[in-house]
Coordinates of N, CA and C in Angstrom, one line a residue:
Chain A
D1 N 103.3 118.7 115.7 CA 104.5 118.7 114.3 C 104.5 117.4 113.8
T2 N 104.7 117.2 112.3 CA 104.7 116.3 112.0 C 106.2 115.7 111.8
A3 N 106.2 114.5 112.3 CA 107.4 113.9 112.1 C 108.4 113.5 110.9
V4 N 107.6 112.8 109.9 CA 107.9 112.5 108.6 C 106.7 113.1 107.8
S5 N 107.0 114.0 107.0 CA 106.0 114.4 105.9 C 106.3 114.2 104.5
Q6 N 105.3 114.0 103.7 CA 105.5 113.6 102.1 C 104.4 114.7 101.4
T7 N 105.1 115.1 100.4 CA 104.2 115.9 99.3 C 104.5 115.5 98.0
P8 N 103.5 115.2 97.1 CA 102.1 115.2 97.5 C 101.2 114.1 98.1
K9 N 100.2 114.1 98.4 CA 99.4 113.0 99.2 C 98.8 111.9 97.9
Y10 N 98.6 112.7 97.0 CA 97.9 112.1 95.8 C 98.6 112.7 94.8
L11 N 99.0 111.7 93.6 CA 99.7 112.0 92.5 C 99.1 111.2 91.3
V12 N 98.4 111.9 90.4 CA 97.6 111.0 89.2 C 98.6 111.7 87.9
T13 N 98.9 111.0 86.8 CA 99.6 111.4 86.0 C 99.6 110.5 84.8
Q14 N 100.0 111.0 83.6 CA 99.9 110.1 82.4 C 101.3 109.2 82.4
M15 N 101.3 108.2 81.8 CA 102.3 107.4 81.3 C 103.3 108.0 80.4
G16 N 104.5 107.9 81.0 CA 105.5 108.6 80.2 C 105.9 109.7 80.7
N17 N 105.2 110.6 81.7 CA 105.6 111.7 82.4 C 106.6 111.3 83.3
D18 N 107.4 112.6 83.8 CA 108.1 112.7 85.1 C 107.6 113.3 86.1
K19 N 107.7 113.0 87.4 CA 107.3 113.4 88.4 C 108.1 113.4 89.6
S20 N 108.0 114.1 90.8 CA 108.6 114.0 91.9 C 108.0 114.1 93.0
I21 N 108.3 113.2 94.3 CA 107.8 113.2 95.5 C 108.7 113.7 96.3
K22 N 108.4 114.5 97.4 CA 109.2 115.1 98.2 C 109.0 114.5 99.6
C23 N 109.9 114.4 100.7 CA 110.1 114.0 102.0 C 110.8 114.9 102.7
E24 N 110.3 115.1 104.0 CA 111.1 115.7 105.2 C 110.9 115.1 106.5
Q25 N 111.9 115.3 107.2 CA 111.8 114.6 108.5 C 112.3 115.7 109.6
N26 N 111.7 115.9 110.7 CA 112.2 116.8 111.8 C 112.5 116.3 113.0
L27 N 113.0 114.8 112.9 CA 113.4 114.2 113.9 C 114.8 114.1 114.3
G28 N 115.8 114.7 113.4 CA 117.1 114.9 113.5 C 117.7 113.6 113.0
H29 N 117.1 112.5 112.6 CA 117.6 111.4 112.0 C 118.7 111.5 110.9
D30 N 119.6 110.6 110.9 CA 120.6 110.5 110.1 C 120.3 109.7 108.7
T31 N 119.3 108.7 108.8 CA 118.8 107.9 107.6 C 117.6 108.1 107.4
M32 N 117.3 108.2 106.0 CA 116.1 108.2 105.4 C 116.2 106.8 104.3
Y33 N 114.5 106.7 104.0 CA 114.5 105.5 103.1 C 113.0 106.0 102.3
W34 N 113.2 105.1 101.2 CA 111.9 105.0 100.3 C 111.5 103.5 100.2
Y35 N 110.0 103.6 100.2 CA 109.6 102.0 100.1 C 108.4 102.3 99.4
K36 N 108.0 101.1 98.6 CA 107.0 101.0 97.6 C 106.0 100.0 98.2
Q37 N 104.8 100.3 98.5 CA 103.6 99.5 98.9 C 103.0 99.0 97.5
D38 N 102.6 98.0 97.1 CA 101.9 97.7 96.1 C 100.4 97.2 96.1
S39 N 99.8 97.1 95.3 CA 98.3 96.9 95.4 C 97.9 95.9 96.4
K40 N 98.7 94.9 96.9 CA 98.5 93.8 97.5 C 99.1 94.0 99.0
K41 N 99.4 95.3 99.2 CA 100.1 95.9 100.5 C 101.4 95.5 100.8
F42 N 102.1 94.8 99.9 CA 103.3 94.3 100.1 C 104.3 95.6 100.0
L43 N 105.1 96.0 101.2 CA 105.6 96.9 101.4 C 107.6 96.5 101.2
K44 N 107.8 97.2 100.2 CA 109.3 96.7 100.0 C 110.4 97.8 100.0
I45 N 111.8 97.9 100.6 CA 112.5 98.8 100.6 C 112.9 99.2 99.3
M46 N 113.2 100.3 98.7 CA 113.9 100.8 97.6 C 115.1 101.2 97.9
F47 N 115.2 102.2 98.4 CA 116.5 103.1 98.9 C 116.9 103.5 100.2
S48 N 118.0 103.6 100.7 CA 118.3 104.0 102.0 C 119.3 105.1 101.7
Y49 N 119.4 106.3 102.5 CA 120.5 107.3 102.6 C 120.6 107.3 103.9
N50 N 122.2 107.6 104.2 CA 122.7 107.7 105.4 C 123.4 109.2 105.3
N51 N 122.9 110.0 106.1 CA 123.8 111.4 106.1 C 123.8 111.9 104.4
K52 N 122.9 112.0 103.6 CA 123.1 112.3 102.4 C 123.7 111.4 101.4
E53 N 124.3 110.0 101.6 CA 125.0 109.1 101.1 C 124.1 108.0 100.9
L54 N 123.7 107.5 99.5 CA 123.1 106.4 99.2 C 123.9 105.2 99.7
I55 N 123.2 104.4 100.5 CA 123.5 103.0 101.1 C 122.8 101.9 100.5
I56 N 121.4 101.7 100.5 CA 121.1 100.7 99.7 C 120.2 101.1 98.6
N57 N 120.5 100.4 97.6 CA 119.8 100.7 96.4 C 119.2 99.2 95.6
E58 N 117.9 98.7 96.4 CA 117.6 97.5 96.0 C 117.3 97.7 94.6
T59 N 116.9 96.5 94.1 CA 116.7 96.4 92.3 C 115.4 97.2 92.3
V60 N 115.7 98.4 91.8 CA 114.8 99.4 91.1 C 115.1 99.8 89.9
P61 N 114.3 99.9 89.2 CA 114.6 100.4 87.7 C 115.5 101.9 87.9
N62 N 116.4 102.2 87.0 CA 117.1 103.4 87.0 C 116.3 104.6 86.6
R63 N 115.0 104.2 86.3 CA 114.3 105.5 86.1 C 113.7 106.2 87.7
F64 N 114.1 105.5 88.4 CA 114.0 106.0 90.0 C 115.3 106.7 90.5
S65 N 115.0 108.0 90.8 CA 116.3 108.4 91.3 C 116.0 109.4 92.7
P66 N 116.6 108.8 93.5 CA 116.7 109.4 94.9 C 117.3 110.7 95.0
K67 N 117.1 111.7 95.5 CA 118.2 112.8 95.9 C 117.9 113.4 97.2
S68 N 119.1 113.5 97.9 CA 118.8 114.0 99.3 C 119.7 115.2 99.5
P69 N 119.2 116.4 99.3 CA 120.0 117.7 99.4 C 120.5 118.0 100.7
D70 N 119.9 117.2 101.9 CA 120.6 117.3 103.3 C 119.8 116.4 104.0
K71 N 120.2 116.0 105.2 CA 120.1 114.7 105.8 C 118.6 114.9 106.1
A72 N 117.9 116.0 106.1 CA 116.3 116.2 106.7 C 115.5 115.7 105.4
H73 N 116.0 115.6 104.2 CA 115.2 115.6 102.8 C 115.8 114.4 102.1
L74 N 114.5 113.8 101.7 CA 114.9 112.7 100.6 C 113.9 112.8 99.6
N75 N 114.0 113.3 98.4 CA 113.2 113.1 97.2 C 113.1 112.1 96.5
L76 N 112.2 111.8 95.9 CA 112.1 110.6 94.8 C 111.7 111.2 93.4
H77 N 112.6 111.2 92.5 CA 112.3 111.6 90.9 C 112.2 110.3 90.1
I78 N 110.8 110.3 89.2 CA 110.7 109.0 88.6 C 110.5 109.8 87.2
N79 N 111.4 109.1 86.2 CA 111.3 109.2 85.1 C 110.5 108.4 84.1
S80 N 110.0 109.0 83.0 CA 109.0 108.3 81.8 C 108.1 106.7 82.9
L81 N 107.2 107.6 83.4 CA 106.4 106.9 84.3 C 105.7 105.7 83.4
E82 N 105.5 104.5 84.0 CA 105.0 103.3 83.5 C 103.6 102.9 84.5
L83 N 102.7 102.1 84.0 CA 101.5 101.5 84.6 C 101.9 100.9 85.9
G84 N 103.0 100.3 85.9 CA 103.3 99.4 87.0 C 104.0 100.3 88.4
D85 N 104.1 101.4 87.8 CA 104.6 102.2 88.8 C 103.6 102.6 89.9
S86 N 102.4 102.6 89.6 CA 101.4 103.0 90.3 C 101.2 102.0 91.8
A87 N 101.4 102.8 92.7 CA 101.7 102.1 94.0 C 101.3 103.4 95.2
V88 N 101.9 103.0 96.5 CA 101.8 103.9 97.6 C 103.3 104.0 97.9
Y89 N 103.8 105.3 97.7 CA 105.3 105.1 98.0 C 105.5 106.2 99.5
F90 N 106.1 105.3 100.6 CA 106.3 105.6 101.7 C 107.7 106.1 102.0
C91 N 107.9 107.3 102.4 CA 109.1 107.7 103.0 C 109.5 107.3 104.5
A92 N 110.5 107.0 104.8 CA 110.8 106.7 106.5 C 112.0 107.4 106.8
S93 N 112.1 107.5 107.9 CA 113.6 108.0 108.9 C 113.8 107.1 110.0
S94 N 115.2 106.7 110.4 CA 115.6 106.1 111.4 C 116.6 106.9 112.1
P95 N 117.1 106.7 113.4 CA 118.1 107.6 114.0 C 119.6 107.2 113.2
Y96 N 119.9 106.0 112.9 CA 121.0 105.6 112.5 C 120.9 104.7 111.2
M97 N 121.8 104.3 110.5 CA 121.7 103.3 109.4 C 121.4 102.1 110.2
Y98 N 120.5 101.2 109.8 CA 120.0 99.8 110.0 C 119.4 99.8 111.5
S99 N 119.2 101.3 112.0 CA 118.3 101.0 113.3 C 116.7 101.2 112.7
Y100 N 116.3 99.9 112.1 CA 115.1 99.7 111.6 C 113.8 99.6 112.8
N101 N 114.5 99.5 113.9 CA 113.5 99.2 115.3 C 113.2 100.6 115.8
E102 N 113.5 101.6 115.2 CA 113.3 103.0 115.5 C 113.0 103.7 114.1
Q103 N 112.1 103.2 113.4 CA 111.9 103.6 112.0 C 110.5 104.5 112.2
F104 N 110.4 105.6 111.5 CA 109.1 106.3 111.5 C 108.7 106.3 110.0
F105 N 107.4 106.1 109.6 CA 107.1 106.3 108.2 C 106.3 107.5 108.0
G106 N 106.5 108.3 107.1 CA 105.2 109.1 106.4 C 104.0 108.8 106.3
P107 N 103.1 109.5 105.7 CA 101.8 109.2 105.7 C 101.7 108.6 104.2
G108 N 102.6 108.6 103.2 CA 102.3 108.0 101.9 C 101.9 108.9 100.9
T109 N 102.2 108.4 99.6 CA 102.0 109.5 98.4 C 101.6 108.5 97.7
R110 N 100.2 108.5 97.2 CA 99.5 107.2 96.3 C 99.8 107.9 94.9
L111 N 100.3 106.9 94.3 CA 100.8 107.4 92.7 C 100.0 106.6 91.6
T112 N 99.3 107.3 91.2 CA 98.4 106.6 90.0 C 98.7 107.0 88.9
V113 N 99.3 105.9 87.8 CA 99.6 106.3 86.3 C 98.6 105.7 85.4
L114 N 98.2 106.9 84.6 CA 97.2 106.2 83.7 C 97.5 106.1 82.2
Chain B
T1 N 117.1 85.8 98.9 CA 116.2 86.9 99.7 C 115.9 86.1 100.8
Q2 N 115.7 86.5 101.8 CA 114.8 86.2 103.1 C 113.4 86.7 102.9
L3 N 112.4 85.7 103.3 CA 111.0 86.1 103.1 C 110.3 85.9 104.4
L4 N 109.3 86.5 104.8 CA 108.4 86.3 105.4 C 107.0 86.2 105.4
E5 N 106.3 85.4 105.7 CA 104.9 84.9 105.6 C 104.1 85.2 106.8
Q6 N 102.7 85.6 106.6 CA 101.8 86.2 107.5 C 100.7 85.3 107.3
S7 N 100.1 84.8 108.5 CA 98.7 83.9 108.4 C 98.1 84.6 109.6
P8 N 96.7 84.6 109.5 CA 95.8 84.4 108.3 C 96.0 85.7 107.5
Q9 N 95.6 85.8 106.2 CA 95.8 87.1 105.4 C 94.6 87.8 105.7
F10 N 93.6 87.3 106.0 CA 92.7 88.2 106.6 C 91.7 87.5 107.9
L11 N 91.2 88.2 108.6 CA 90.8 88.0 109.9 C 89.7 89.2 110.3
S12 N 88.4 88.3 110.4 CA 87.1 89.2 110.9 C 86.7 88.6 112.2
I13 N 86.8 89.3 113.4 CA 86.0 88.8 114.5 C 85.2 89.9 115.1
Q14 N 84.6 89.3 116.1 CA 83.6 90.3 117.0 C 84.5 91.1 118.1
E15 N 84.0 92.0 118.5 CA 84.6 92.8 119.7 C 84.4 91.8 120.7
G16 N 85.5 91.6 121.5 CA 85.8 91.0 122.9 C 86.5 89.6 122.7
E17 N 86.6 89.2 121.2 CA 87.2 87.8 121.0 C 88.8 88.2 121.0
N18 N 89.3 86.9 121.4 CA 90.9 86.8 121.2 C 91.2 86.4 120.0
L19 N 92.5 86.5 119.7 CA 93.0 86.3 118.2 C 94.5 86.1 118.3
T20 N 95.0 85.4 117.4 CA 96.6 85.4 117.2 C 96.9 85.3 115.6
V21 N 97.6 86.3 115.3 CA 98.3 86.1 113.8 C 100.1 85.7 114.0
Y22 N 100.3 85.2 112.9 CA 101.3 84.6 112.9 C 102.4 85.2 111.8
C23 N 103.8 85.2 112.1 CA 104.8 85.7 111.4 C 105.7 84.6 110.9
N24 N 105.9 83.9 109.9 CA 106.9 83.1 109.7 C 107.9 83.0 108.8
S25 N 109.2 82.5 109.0 CA 110.5 82.5 107.9 C 111.2 81.3 107.9
S26 N 111.6 80.7 106.9 CA 112.9 79.7 107.3 C 114.2 80.3 107.7
S27 N 114.2 81.6 107.3 CA 115.6 82.5 107.8 C 115.7 82.9 109.1
V28 N 116.6 83.3 109.7 CA 117.0 83.6 110.9 C 116.9 85.1 110.9
F29 N 116.5 86.0 111.6 CA 116.4 87.6 111.7 C 117.1 87.7 113.2
S30 N 117.9 88.9 113.2 CA 118.5 89.5 114.3 C 117.5 90.1 115.2
S31 N 116.4 90.5 114.7 CA 115.4 91.3 115.2 C 114.0 91.2 114.5
L32 N 113.0 91.4 114.9 CA 111.8 91.6 113.9 C 110.7 92.5 114.8
Q33 N 110.1 93.2 113.8 CA 109.2 94.3 114.3 C 107.7 93.9 114.0
W34 N 106.9 94.4 114.6 CA 105.6 94.5 114.3 C 104.9 96.0 114.0
Y35 N 104.2 96.0 113.1 CA 103.7 97.6 112.9 C 102.0 97.3 112.5
R36 N 101.6 98.4 112.9 CA 100.0 98.5 112.3 C 99.9 99.6 111.5
Q37 N 99.2 99.4 110.6 CA 98.9 100.4 109.5 C 97.5 100.7 109.3
E38 N 97.0 101.8 109.2 CA 95.4 102.0 109.1 C 95.5 102.8 107.5
P39 N 94.3 102.7 107.1 CA 94.1 103.1 105.7 C 94.5 104.4 105.5
G40 N 95.2 104.8 104.5 CA 95.6 106.3 103.9 C 97.0 106.6 105.3
E41 N 97.4 105.8 105.7 CA 98.5 106.3 106.6 C 99.6 105.1 106.5
G42 N 101.1 105.5 107.1 CA 101.9 104.9 107.2 C 101.9 103.9 108.2
P43 N 102.9 102.8 108.0 CA 103.0 102.0 109.3 C 103.3 102.4 110.5
V44 N 102.9 102.0 111.6 CA 103.4 102.5 112.9 C 103.9 101.6 113.8
L45 N 105.1 101.6 114.2 CA 105.9 100.6 115.0 C 105.2 100.3 116.1
L46 N 104.8 98.9 116.5 CA 104.2 98.4 117.7 C 105.4 98.3 118.9
V47 N 106.2 97.3 118.1 CA 107.0 96.6 119.0 C 108.3 95.9 118.2
T48 N 109.6 95.9 119.0 CA 110.8 95.0 118.5 C 111.1 94.0 119.4
V49 N 111.2 92.8 118.7 CA 111.8 91.7 119.5 C 113.1 91.0 119.1
V50 N 113.9 91.0 120.2 CA 115.3 90.6 119.5 C 115.8 89.3 120.1
T51 N 115.2 88.9 121.4 CA 116.0 87.6 121.9 C 115.2 86.7 121.6
G52 N 115.4 85.4 121.1 CA 114.8 84.1 120.8 C 113.9 83.7 122.3
G53 N 112.6 83.8 122.1 CA 112.1 83.4 123.1 C 111.1 84.5 123.8
E54 N 111.7 85.5 123.3 CA 111.1 86.9 124.1 C 109.8 87.3 124.0
V55 N 109.1 87.6 125.0 CA 107.7 88.0 125.0 C 107.7 89.5 125.5
K56 N 106.8 90.3 124.7 CA 106.7 91.6 125.1 C 105.2 91.8 125.3
K57 N 104.8 92.5 126.2 CA 103.1 92.9 126.3 C 103.2 94.5 126.0
L58 N 102.1 94.8 125.1 CA 101.5 96.2 125.0 C 100.3 96.1 125.1
K59 N 99.8 96.4 126.5 CA 98.5 96.6 126.8 C 97.9 95.0 126.6
R60 N 97.1 95.1 125.6 CA 96.2 93.8 125.2 C 96.8 92.8 124.1
L61 N 98.0 93.5 123.7 CA 98.9 92.9 122.9 C 99.9 92.1 123.3
T62 N 100.2 90.9 122.9 CA 101.3 89.9 123.5 C 102.0 89.6 122.3
F63 N 103.4 89.8 122.0 CA 104.1 89.5 121.1 C 105.2 88.7 121.3
Q64 N 105.5 87.7 120.8 CA 106.5 86.5 120.9 C 107.4 86.4 119.9
F65 N 108.7 86.3 120.2 CA 109.7 85.9 119.2 C 110.0 84.3 119.4
G66 N 110.2 83.5 118.5 CA 110.4 82.2 118.5 C 111.8 81.9 118.7
D67 N 112.0 80.9 119.7 CA 113.4 80.5 119.9 C 114.2 80.6 119.1
A68 N 114.1 80.0 117.8 CA 115.4 80.1 116.7 C 115.1 81.4 116.2
R69 N 114.4 82.4 116.4 CA 114.3 83.7 115.9 C 114.0 83.9 114.3
K70 N 113.4 82.7 113.9 CA 112.5 82.4 112.7 C 111.2 83.0 112.3
D71 N 110.4 83.1 113.7 CA 108.9 83.5 113.8 C 108.3 84.4 114.8
S72 N 107.4 84.5 114.6 CA 107.0 85.4 115.8 C 105.2 85.3 115.7
S73 N 104.9 85.7 116.8 CA 103.2 85.8 117.0 C 102.7 86.9 117.6
L74 N 101.3 87.5 117.1 CA 101.2 88.6 117.8 C 99.6 88.0 118.4
H75 N 99.3 88.2 119.8 CA 98.1 87.7 120.5 C 97.4 89.0 120.8
I76 N 96.2 89.2 120.8 CA 95.4 90.3 121.0 C 94.1 89.8 121.9
T77 N 94.4 90.2 123.2 CA 93.1 89.7 124.1 C 91.8 90.8 124.0
A78 N 90.7 90.2 123.9 CA 89.5 91.0 124.2 C 89.5 92.2 122.8
A79 N 89.7 91.8 121.8 CA 89.8 92.7 120.5 C 88.6 93.8 120.7
Q80 N 89.1 94.9 120.3 CA 88.1 96.4 120.2 C 88.0 96.8 118.7
P81 N 86.9 97.4 118.2 CA 87.1 98.1 117.0 C 88.3 98.9 116.6
G82 N 88.9 99.4 117.7 CA 89.9 100.3 117.4 C 91.3 99.6 117.0
D83 N 91.2 98.0 117.1 CA 92.3 97.3 116.8 C 92.4 97.0 115.2
T84 N 91.2 97.3 114.5 CA 91.1 97.0 113.1 C 92.1 97.9 112.3
G85 N 93.0 96.9 111.4 CA 94.0 97.6 110.7 C 94.7 96.7 110.0
L86 N 95.7 96.9 109.2 CA 96.7 95.9 108.8 C 98.0 95.4 109.8
Y87 N 98.4 94.4 109.9 CA 99.3 94.2 111.0 C 100.6 93.5 110.0
L88 N 101.6 94.4 110.1 CA 102.8 93.9 109.5 C 104.0 93.3 110.2
C89 N 104.6 92.4 109.9 CA 105.9 91.9 110.7 C 106.8 92.5 109.7
A90 N 108.1 92.6 110.1 CA 109.1 93.0 109.5 C 110.4 92.5 110.0
G91 N 111.2 91.9 109.3 CA 112.4 91.3 109.9 C 113.8 91.9 109.5
D92 N 114.7 91.9 110.3 CA 116.1 92.7 110.0 C 117.1 91.3 110.1
G93 N 117.6 90.9 108.8 CA 118.2 89.8 108.6 C 119.4 90.2 107.7
Q94 N 119.8 89.2 106.5 CA 120.5 89.7 105.6 C 120.2 90.7 104.7
N95 N 118.9 91.1 104.9 CA 118.0 92.5 104.3 C 116.8 92.7 105.2
F96 N 116.5 93.9 104.8 CA 115.2 94.2 105.7 C 113.8 93.8 104.8
V97 N 113.0 93.1 105.5 CA 111.9 92.6 104.7 C 110.6 92.5 105.5
F98 N 109.5 93.0 104.8 CA 108.2 93.1 105.4 C 107.7 92.0 104.9
G99 N 106.7 91.4 105.7 CA 105.7 90.3 105.5 C 104.4 90.7 104.7
P100 N 103.7 90.3 104.3 CA 102.7 90.8 103.3 C 101.2 91.4 104.2
G101 N 101.3 90.9 105.5 CA 100.4 91.5 106.4 C 99.1 90.7 106.7
T102 N 98.6 90.8 107.8 CA 97.2 90.3 108.5 C 96.3 91.5 108.3
R103 N 95.2 91.3 107.5 CA 94.2 92.5 107.7 C 93.2 92.1 108.5
L104 N 93.2 92.8 109.7 CA 92.2 92.3 111.0 C 90.8 93.4 110.8
S105 N 89.7 92.9 111.1 CA 88.5 93.7 111.4 C 87.9 93.2 112.6
V106 N 87.7 94.2 113.4 CA 87.0 93.8 114.7 C 85.5 94.7 114.3
L107 N 84.7 93.7 114.9 CA 83.3 94.0 114.2 C 82.6 94.4 115.7
P108 N 82.0 95.6 115.9 CA 81.3 95.9 117.0 C 80.2 95.0 117.5

C-alpha cells in the first residue's frame, strides 16, 4: 500500500490554464504539506494543513489554493499557470503539526508549463 | 529566514571509498533531518538528530549534529552504487527549511 500518493505523476499544460494535483495519505496522519522542488532541486514548503485547517502559508502567489476535504486528502489547485510554476510538487504528511522528523513524502508531480 | 548550505554540491567516487558531506548554517535548529532522494521519487527520511553533539549510525552511514546545533555531517563508509542519490538536510527552527542537497554518484 502506498503511504502517500499523488496524481497525476506528470502534468504538461499551456500557460494560462488552471490545473489541480491531488494527494492522499493512508497513514492516519493529522498534518499534510505541499512542497515545491525547482530545477535546482531546492525543496521549499508551500502550505501545511492540520486536520483540514491551514496552518502554514509561505510566500506563495494566491494563484495557488490548497483544499483539504478531509484530513487524508490535500489537493492543490493552480490558476493561470505561468512558466515559472514548472517544478516538481511533493505532498507529504506527518503524524502531528511540526512533527517534521516523522514526515513521509509522496512520489511527486512533475508540472511542465509550456 | 534560516538558511542551510550543503557541500559539496556534487560528489563522484568509486565504490569502496569513504566520503563525508556537510550541512551548515549560521542559525540554531532544534532538530535536523537527513533525507535521500532518488530520481523520480520523493525524499526518504534517513535520520533525525536532536541533541548537540549527537552521533547516530545507520549501517554504513554515520550522522553527527554539531555541538551548537548549527551544522551536521553525514559520513558514508565503503560507499556502494546503491548509495547514489541526492542527500538533503533539513532543519527545524524558526521555520522548516531544506538545504540545496549533495548529489552523490558512486561508480562501480
